[in-house]
Phi, psi and omega in degrees: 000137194286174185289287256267307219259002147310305241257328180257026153256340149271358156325293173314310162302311177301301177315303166321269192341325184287294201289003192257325164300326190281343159308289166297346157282326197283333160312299169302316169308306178308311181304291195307326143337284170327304177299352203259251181349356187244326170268353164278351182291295211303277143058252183310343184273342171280321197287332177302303183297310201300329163340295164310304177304168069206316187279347223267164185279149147341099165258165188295167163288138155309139167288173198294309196294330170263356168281015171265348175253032162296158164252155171259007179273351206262310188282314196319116171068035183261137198260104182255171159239143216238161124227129196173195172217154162303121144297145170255022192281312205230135196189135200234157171239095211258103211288165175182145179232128200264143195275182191249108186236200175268025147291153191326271190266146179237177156106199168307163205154164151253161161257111164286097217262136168231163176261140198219106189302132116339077174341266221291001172112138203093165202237123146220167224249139187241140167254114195268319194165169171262152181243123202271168190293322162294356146260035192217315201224106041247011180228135178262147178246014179258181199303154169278170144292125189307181192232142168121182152246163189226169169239119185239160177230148186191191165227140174292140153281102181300150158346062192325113172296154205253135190211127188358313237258320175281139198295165158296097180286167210292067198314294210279021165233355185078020206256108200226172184267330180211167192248121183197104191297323173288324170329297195297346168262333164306331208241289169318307188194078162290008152290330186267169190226195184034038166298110161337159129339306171226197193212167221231141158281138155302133153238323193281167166292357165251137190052061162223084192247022161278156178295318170219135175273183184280115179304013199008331165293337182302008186277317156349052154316141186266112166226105188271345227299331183256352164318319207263004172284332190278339194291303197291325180291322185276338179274253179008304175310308193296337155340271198283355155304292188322291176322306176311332186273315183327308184280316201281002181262344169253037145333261210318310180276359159300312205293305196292347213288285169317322169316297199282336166264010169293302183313312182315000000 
């Protein structure tokens, strides 16, 4: 086989090779568009649901005996009523940094998780409220848990997931990254026993002596979902442009290629 007609059978070859990746990239784009779009149905049906609980009338807390069958798709934001008291054994400081929005305090903070005894028995963890940082570390000034017993109101929370990604926490400050109640009883306070599942956001006003209490507006989800399908839809269009300027800039030297082997 002659140099030319090497040169323009891997030319061709080269050329196969190039449209069939971008065909298979603009194939992946599409899937992920979809998927994107598939995670916006679930989405909008989470923020929906969760809504309804938020509007729904106030129930007592699940007992000790149903929480190993909860669901947390079921539970998320359903708005309780608790009786018992704050342990004083205990208190995890959890960081979070608040955008600046119309709330009192923004920046850096914790959210203050205390554990909360049950009359009928069982522990779970109320997120009482935040504390901006110059009032948590290294001496906390902010208000304590009150003593005694109390009847508090709030709505349940599934778990903050735990992810490669997450740091370790701080033992001897009590400093942990996400609110998860078994995390938090595994690392922190492996004295209690009988922990709930989730954890209950504060809402009422008693015994909420924090600078900010837990938003109920924090239900305001982040749903990007069909920005990043159109994003992935728009990469996908763009696939056979690309291919097409390709071939048409590498026309000519395909042409001349041939040309020089007709003179040979």
């Amino acid at each position: 086989m002659s140099e030319s007609k090497q040169n323009i059978r891997q030319s061709g070859l080269g050329k196969s090779f190039f449209v069939g990746f971008l065909l298979l990239c603009m194939i992946l784009f599409l899937a992920l568009g979809f998927w994107q779009l598939d995670r916006l149905q679930w989405k909008e049906q989470l923020i929906a649901s969760a809504n309804d609980r938020l509007n729904a009338e106030r129930m007592d807390i699940p007992s000790k005996a149903a929480w190993a069958d909860l669901d947390p798709d079921t539970f998320d934001f359903q708005k309780v009523r608790m009786t018992g008291q704050f342990l004083d054994c205990c208190e995890a400081r959890v960081f979070i940094s608040l955008p600046k929005k119309r709330d009192r305090y923004s920046g850096p903070g914790y959210w203050i998780v205390t554990p909360f005894e049950l009359a009928e028995g069982g522990v779970v963890y109320v997120n009482r409220g935040f504390a901006p940082q110059e009032l948590t570390l290294p001496k906390a000034e902010y208000a304590r848990a009150p003593q005694g017993e109390l009847t508090l109101e709030g709505y349940m929370r599934r778990p903050e997931r735990v992810g490669s990604a997450t740091l370790e926490p701080d033992l001897a400050k009590q400093v942990d990254w996400v609110i998860n109640p078994a995390r938090l009883n595994e690392i922190l306070f492996p004295e209690l026993e009988d922990v709930a599942p989730f954890y209950v956001n504060l809402s009422s006003p008693t015994a909420n002596d924090l600078p900010q209490a837990p938003d109920e507006a924090a239900l305001n989800f982040t749903n990007r979902h069909l920005e990043y399908a159109f994003t992935w839809f728009g990469l996908a269009a763009l696939m056979p442009i690309l291919a097409i300027f390709w071939l048409i800039r590498t026309r000519r030297p395909r042409q001349e290629l041939a040309k020089s082997k007709t003179e040979d």
